[in-house]
Amino acid sequence: MVAIKDQINLMIAVFLLFFVAFVDAQYMFDVDSEIINNEKVFYPGEEIIVSTDIKSLGTIKDIINVKLNYTIVDENNNLITGNESTIALHTSLKTTEYLRLPDNIESGTYQVRVKVSYQGYTTSASNTFYVKSKFFIKSSKFLYKYPLAFTAGLSLFFVIIIFLISSLIHKNR
């Protein structure tokens, strides 16, 4: 009698493990994201283009609506910007999202995170990028647009510095 109870308990345990594994497996996703801009360095106000590839690894046969959540966070996980959408997924899907950086974003290291959710099951991916301040934009545009004027201004700056240093040296003698 005890052996039969043990066999029944074992069969119930195997069934429950199979059922839990099957239910969990039907909603498994693989998410891969990539920043497809040429550089991983951005300036305030620029747009980041994120390509996301989602694959269903489960046993879902129907088209389901999954929630996509894109966020940009700083090094301290503070939310900078983000958006959320719902898309239809059958077996796989490739989508592109455009995220604009705020004009007042500071220089530093940031992450763009993509989270795919369906009925409490979540998978995510992230990519790192860098932001430079607007000062570099203005100076580099000026340098490329007016290289002769930039060189002349830099030369004049050094001549004035040399003149001031030499006048201080002669004054102290």
PDB file of C-alpha atoms in Angstrom:
ATOM      1  CA  MET A   1       0.000   0.000   0.000  1.00  0.00           C
ATOM      2  CA  VAL A   2       2.855   2.412   0.848  1.00  0.00           C
ATOM      3  CA  ALA A   3       4.576   1.620  -2.453  1.00  0.00           C
ATOM      4  CA  ILE A   4       1.430   2.510  -4.407  1.00  0.00           C
ATOM      5  CA  LYS A   5       1.117   5.839  -2.533  1.00  0.00           C
ATOM      6  CA  ASP A   6       4.771   6.585  -3.288  1.00  0.00           C
ATOM      7  CA  GLN A   7       4.219   5.796  -6.966  1.00  0.00           C
ATOM      8  CA  ILE A   8       1.129   8.010  -7.080  1.00  0.00           C
ATOM      9  CA  ASN A   9       2.987  10.840  -5.318  1.00  0.00           C
ATOM     10  CA  LEU A  10       5.875  10.435  -7.737  1.00  0.00           C
ATOM     11  CA  MET A  11       3.522  10.550 -10.733  1.00  0.00           C
ATOM     12  CA  ILE A  12       1.829  13.681  -9.343  1.00  0.00           C
ATOM     13  CA  ALA A  13       5.218  15.320  -8.762  1.00  0.00           C
ATOM     14  CA  VAL A  14       6.374  14.488 -12.308  1.00  0.00           C
ATOM     15  CA  PHE A  15       3.092  15.804 -13.729  1.00  0.00           C
ATOM     16  CA  LEU A  16       3.375  19.041 -11.740  1.00  0.00           C
ATOM     17  CA  LEU A  17       6.999  19.541 -12.805  1.00  0.00           C
ATOM     18  CA  PHE A  18       6.062  18.921 -16.433  1.00  0.00           C
ATOM     19  CA  PHE A  19       3.051  21.255 -16.187  1.00  0.00           C
ATOM     20  CA  VAL A  20       5.054  24.067 -14.536  1.00  0.00           C
ATOM     21  CA  ALA A  21       7.897  23.655 -17.032  1.00  0.00           C
ATOM     22  CA  PHE A  22       5.444  23.659 -19.952  1.00  0.00           C
ATOM     23  CA  VAL A  23       3.547  26.725 -18.714  1.00  0.00           C
ATOM     24  CA  ASP A  24       6.802  28.623 -18.104  1.00  0.00           C
ATOM     25  CA  ALA A  25       8.315  27.518 -21.414  1.00  0.00           C
ATOM     26  CA  GLN A  26       5.394  28.687 -23.510  1.00  0.00           C
ATOM     27  CA  TYR A  27       6.140  32.351 -22.673  1.00  0.00           C
ATOM     28  CA  MET A  28       9.929  32.407 -23.001  1.00  0.00           C
ATOM     29  CA  PHE A  29      11.458  35.121 -25.180  1.00  0.00           C
ATOM     30  CA  ASP A  30      14.920  35.945 -26.445  1.00  0.00           C
ATOM     31  CA  VAL A  31      15.564  39.670 -26.826  1.00  0.00           C
ATOM     32  CA  ASP A  32      18.543  41.218 -28.566  1.00  0.00           C
ATOM     33  CA  SER A  33      18.936  44.959 -28.986  1.00  0.00           C
ATOM     34  CA  GLU A  34      21.524  47.071 -30.752  1.00  0.00           C
ATOM     35  CA  ILE A  35      22.146  50.794 -31.147  1.00  0.00           C
ATOM     36  CA  ILE A  36      22.414  51.100 -34.914  1.00  0.00           C
ATOM     37  CA  ASN A  37      23.785  54.635 -35.128  1.00  0.00           C
ATOM     38  CA  ASN A  38      27.354  54.586 -36.481  1.00  0.00           C
ATOM     39  CA  GLU A  39      28.862  55.916 -33.283  1.00  0.00           C
ATOM     40  CA  LYS A  40      28.045  55.144 -29.669  1.00  0.00           C
ATOM     41  CA  VAL A  41      28.723  58.802 -28.775  1.00  0.00           C
ATOM     42  CA  PHE A  42      25.775  61.192 -28.841  1.00  0.00           C
ATOM     43  CA  TYR A  43      25.056  64.843 -28.108  1.00  0.00           C
ATOM     44  CA  PRO A  44      22.065  66.344 -26.290  1.00  0.00           C
ATOM     45  CA  GLY A  45      18.979  66.481 -28.483  1.00  0.00           C
ATOM     46  CA  GLU A  46      20.175  63.747 -30.849  1.00  0.00           C
ATOM     47  CA  GLU A  47      18.192  60.659 -31.729  1.00  0.00           C
ATOM     48  CA  ILE A  48      19.257  57.126 -30.809  1.00  0.00           C
ATOM     49  CA  ILE A  49      18.063  54.356 -33.125  1.00  0.00           C
ATOM     50  CA  VAL A  50      17.589  51.010 -31.375  1.00  0.00           C
ATOM     51  CA  SER A  51      17.007  47.803 -33.332  1.00  0.00           C
ATOM     52  CA  THR A  52      15.283  45.082 -31.314  1.00  0.00           C
ATOM     53  CA  ASP A  53      15.005  41.427 -32.316  1.00  0.00           C
ATOM     54  CA  ILE A  54      12.459  39.378 -30.341  1.00  0.00           C
ATOM     55  CA  LYS A  55      12.102  35.611 -30.693  1.00  0.00           C
ATOM     56  CA  SER A  56       9.538  33.420 -29.007  1.00  0.00           C
ATOM     57  CA  LEU A  57      11.306  30.373 -27.563  1.00  0.00           C
ATOM     58  CA  GLY A  58       8.134  28.883 -26.180  1.00  0.00           C
ATOM     59  CA  THR A  59       5.273  26.857 -27.525  1.00  0.00           C
ATOM     60  CA  ILE A  60       2.940  29.733 -28.391  1.00  0.00           C
ATOM     61  CA  LYS A  61       1.077  29.091 -31.631  1.00  0.00           C
ATOM     62  CA  ASP A  62      -1.108  32.195 -31.601  1.00  0.00           C
ATOM     63  CA  ILE A  63      -0.225  35.825 -32.174  1.00  0.00           C
ATOM     64  CA  ILE A  64       0.161  37.538 -28.798  1.00  0.00           C
ATOM     65  CA  ASN A  65       0.450  41.192 -27.817  1.00  0.00           C
ATOM     66  CA  VAL A  66       3.684  41.829 -25.929  1.00  0.00           C
ATOM     67  CA  LYS A  67       4.570  45.041 -24.141  1.00  0.00           C
ATOM     68  CA  LEU A  68       7.824  46.747 -25.173  1.00  0.00           C
ATOM     69  CA  ASN A  69       9.341  49.203 -22.725  1.00  0.00           C
ATOM     70  CA  TYR A  70      12.325  51.340 -23.811  1.00  0.00           C
ATOM     71  CA  THR A  71      14.167  53.374 -21.175  1.00  0.00           C
ATOM     72  CA  ILE A  72      17.349  55.408 -21.018  1.00  0.00           C
ATOM     73  CA  VAL A  73      19.019  55.484 -17.602  1.00  0.00           C
ATOM     74  CA  ASP A  74      22.176  57.103 -16.261  1.00  0.00           C
ATOM     75  CA  GLU A  75      24.972  55.426 -14.296  1.00  0.00           C
ATOM     76  CA  ASN A  76      22.886  55.660 -11.094  1.00  0.00           C
ATOM     77  CA  ASN A  77      19.833  54.032 -12.751  1.00  0.00           C
ATOM     78  CA  ASN A  78      17.947  57.354 -12.810  1.00  0.00           C
ATOM     79  CA  LEU A  79      15.334  57.395 -15.568  1.00  0.00           C
ATOM     80  CA  ILE A  80      16.175  59.947 -18.274  1.00  0.00           C
ATOM     81  CA  THR A  81      13.487  59.159 -20.853  1.00  0.00           C
ATOM     82  CA  GLY A  82      11.492  56.248 -22.166  1.00  0.00           C
ATOM     83  CA  ASN A  83       8.392  55.029 -23.905  1.00  0.00           C
ATOM     84  CA  GLU A  84       6.156  52.002 -23.999  1.00  0.00           C
ATOM     85  CA  SER A  85       4.237  50.280 -26.764  1.00  0.00           C
ATOM     86  CA  THR A  86       2.378  47.059 -27.465  1.00  0.00           C
ATOM     87  CA  ILE A  87       3.193  44.938 -30.511  1.00  0.00           C
ATOM     88  CA  ALA A  88       1.888  41.706 -31.986  1.00  0.00           C
ATOM     89  CA  LEU A  89       4.332  38.772 -31.880  1.00  0.00           C
ATOM     90  CA  HIS A  90       3.980  35.347 -33.457  1.00  0.00           C
ATOM     91  CA  THR A  91       7.361  33.600 -33.588  1.00  0.00           C
ATOM     92  CA  SER A  92       9.802  36.464 -34.121  1.00  0.00           C
ATOM     93  CA  LEU A  93       9.830  40.174 -34.773  1.00  0.00           C
ATOM     94  CA  LYS A  94      12.390  42.831 -35.585  1.00  0.00           C
ATOM     95  CA  THR A  95      11.461  46.401 -34.712  1.00  0.00           C
ATOM     96  CA  THR A  96      13.177  49.778 -34.644  1.00  0.00           C
ATOM     97  CA  GLU A  97      12.636  52.462 -32.018  1.00  0.00           C
ATOM     98  CA  TYR A  98      13.760  56.094 -32.121  1.00  0.00           C
ATOM     99  CA  LEU A  99      14.603  57.705 -28.782  1.00  0.00           C
ATOM    100  CA  ARG A 100      15.447  61.416 -28.577  1.00  0.00           C
ATOM    101  CA  LEU A 101      17.903  62.516 -25.901  1.00  0.00           C
ATOM    102  CA  PRO A 102      16.780  65.514 -23.831  1.00  0.00           C
ATOM    103  CA  ASP A 103      18.447  68.842 -24.683  1.00  0.00           C
ATOM    104  CA  ASN A 104      19.588  69.230 -21.069  1.00  0.00           C
ATOM    105  CA  ILE A 105      21.191  65.771 -20.681  1.00  0.00           C
ATOM    106  CA  GLU A 106      24.645  65.889 -19.085  1.00  0.00           C
ATOM    107  CA  SER A 107      27.843  64.299 -20.374  1.00  0.00           C
ATOM    108  CA  GLY A 108      28.346  60.749 -19.166  1.00  0.00           C
ATOM    109  CA  THR A 109      27.671  57.058 -19.645  1.00  0.00           C
ATOM    110  CA  TYR A 110      24.104  55.886 -20.206  1.00  0.00           C
ATOM    111  CA  GLN A 111      22.203  52.694 -21.006  1.00  0.00           C
ATOM    112  CA  VAL A 112      19.260  52.102 -23.277  1.00  0.00           C
ATOM    113  CA  ARG A 113      17.199  49.204 -21.927  1.00  0.00           C
ATOM    114  CA  VAL A 114      14.575  47.179 -23.748  1.00  0.00           C
ATOM    115  CA  LYS A 115      12.120  45.107 -21.731  1.00  0.00           C
ATOM    116  CA  VAL A 116       9.640  42.666 -23.291  1.00  0.00           C
ATOM    117  CA  SER A 117       6.714  41.626 -21.071  1.00  0.00           C
ATOM    118  CA  TYR A 118       3.808  39.255 -21.478  1.00  0.00           C
ATOM    119  CA  GLN A 119       1.521  38.027 -18.679  1.00  0.00           C
ATOM    120  CA  GLY A 120       4.118  38.610 -15.977  1.00  0.00           C
ATOM    121  CA  TYR A 121       7.013  37.073 -17.917  1.00  0.00           C
ATOM    122  CA  THR A 122       9.797  39.561 -18.663  1.00  0.00           C
ATOM    123  CA  THR A 123      13.022  39.492 -20.651  1.00  0.00           C
ATOM    124  CA  SER A 124      15.356  42.419 -21.245  1.00  0.00           C
ATOM    125  CA  ALA A 125      18.467  43.607 -23.053  1.00  0.00           C
ATOM    126  CA  SER A 126      20.620  46.723 -22.730  1.00  0.00           C
ATOM    127  CA  ASN A 127      23.283  48.719 -24.563  1.00  0.00           C
ATOM    128  CA  THR A 128      25.731  51.324 -23.304  1.00  0.00           C
ATOM    129  CA  PHE A 129      26.378  54.669 -25.000  1.00  0.00           C
ATOM    130  CA  TYR A 130      28.033  57.974 -24.163  1.00  0.00           C
ATOM    131  CA  VAL A 131      26.856  61.582 -24.233  1.00  0.00           C
ATOM    132  CA  LYS A 132      29.161  64.573 -24.806  1.00  0.00           C
ATOM    133  CA  SER A 133      28.202  68.134 -23.950  1.00  0.00           C
ATOM    134  CA  LYS A 134      27.066  70.714 -26.509  1.00  0.00           C
ATOM    135  CA  PHE A 135      30.314  72.660 -26.095  1.00  0.00           C
ATOM    136  CA  PHE A 136      32.054  69.970 -28.121  1.00  0.00           C
ATOM    137  CA  ILE A 137      29.448  70.286 -30.873  1.00  0.00           C
ATOM    138  CA  LYS A 138      29.939  74.040 -31.247  1.00  0.00           C
ATOM    139  CA  SER A 139      33.726  73.931 -31.118  1.00  0.00           C
ATOM    140  CA  SER A 140      34.031  71.001 -33.519  1.00  0.00           C
ATOM    141  CA  LYS A 141      31.591  72.590 -36.003  1.00  0.00           C
ATOM    142  CA  PHE A 142      33.566  75.844 -35.862  1.00  0.00           C
ATOM    143  CA  LEU A 143      36.846  73.959 -36.290  1.00  0.00           C
ATOM    144  CA  TYR A 144      35.640  72.107 -39.396  1.00  0.00           C
ATOM    145  CA  LYS A 145      33.857  75.083 -40.922  1.00  0.00           C
ATOM    146  CA  TYR A 146      36.577  77.688 -40.273  1.00  0.00           C
ATOM    147  CA  PRO A 147      39.933  75.925 -39.783  1.00  0.00           C
ATOM    148  CA  LEU A 148      41.984  78.996 -40.769  1.00  0.00           C
ATOM    149  CA  ALA A 149      40.095  81.293 -38.387  1.00  0.00           C
ATOM    150  CA  PHE A 150      40.444  78.721 -35.597  1.00  0.00           C
ATOM    151  CA  THR A 151      44.201  78.429 -36.182  1.00  0.00           C
ATOM    152  CA  ALA A 152      44.592  82.231 -36.310  1.00  0.00           C
ATOM    153  CA  GLY A 153      42.604  82.656 -33.086  1.00  0.00           C
ATOM    154  CA  LEU A 154      44.621  79.981 -31.322  1.00  0.00           C
ATOM    155  CA  SER A 155      47.884  81.555 -32.521  1.00  0.00           C
ATOM    156  CA  LEU A 156      46.758  84.994 -31.332  1.00  0.00           C
ATOM    157  CA  PHE A 157      45.887  83.511 -27.943  1.00  0.00           C
ATOM    158  CA  PHE A 158      49.387  82.044 -27.548  1.00  0.00           C
ATOM    159  CA  VAL A 159      51.051  85.303 -28.702  1.00  0.00           C
ATOM    160  CA  ILE A 160      49.112  87.236 -26.050  1.00  0.00           C
ATOM    161  CA  ILE A 161      50.055  84.695 -23.362  1.00  0.00           C
ATOM    162  CA  ILE A 162      53.737  84.855 -24.354  1.00  0.00           C
ATOM    163  CA  PHE A 163      53.603  88.667 -24.393  1.00  0.00           C
ATOM    164  CA  LEU A 164      52.040  88.786 -20.902  1.00  0.00           C
ATOM    165  CA  ILE A 165      54.574  86.335 -19.493  1.00  0.00           C
ATOM    166  CA  SER A 166      57.525  88.198 -21.011  1.00  0.00           C
ATOM    167  CA  SER A 167      56.233  91.573 -19.745  1.00  0.00           C
ATOM    168  CA  LEU A 168      55.889  90.110 -16.236  1.00  0.00           C
ATOM    169  CA  ILE A 169      59.435  88.751 -16.412  1.00  0.00           C
ATOM    170  CA  HIS A 170      60.856  92.140 -17.560  1.00  0.00           C
ATOM    171  CA  LYS A 171      58.826  94.004 -14.919  1.00  0.00           C
ATOM    172  CA  ASN A 172      60.197  91.819 -12.094  1.00  0.00           C
ATOM    173  CA  ARG A 173      63.853  92.445 -13.066  1.00  0.00           C
TER     174      ARG A 173
END
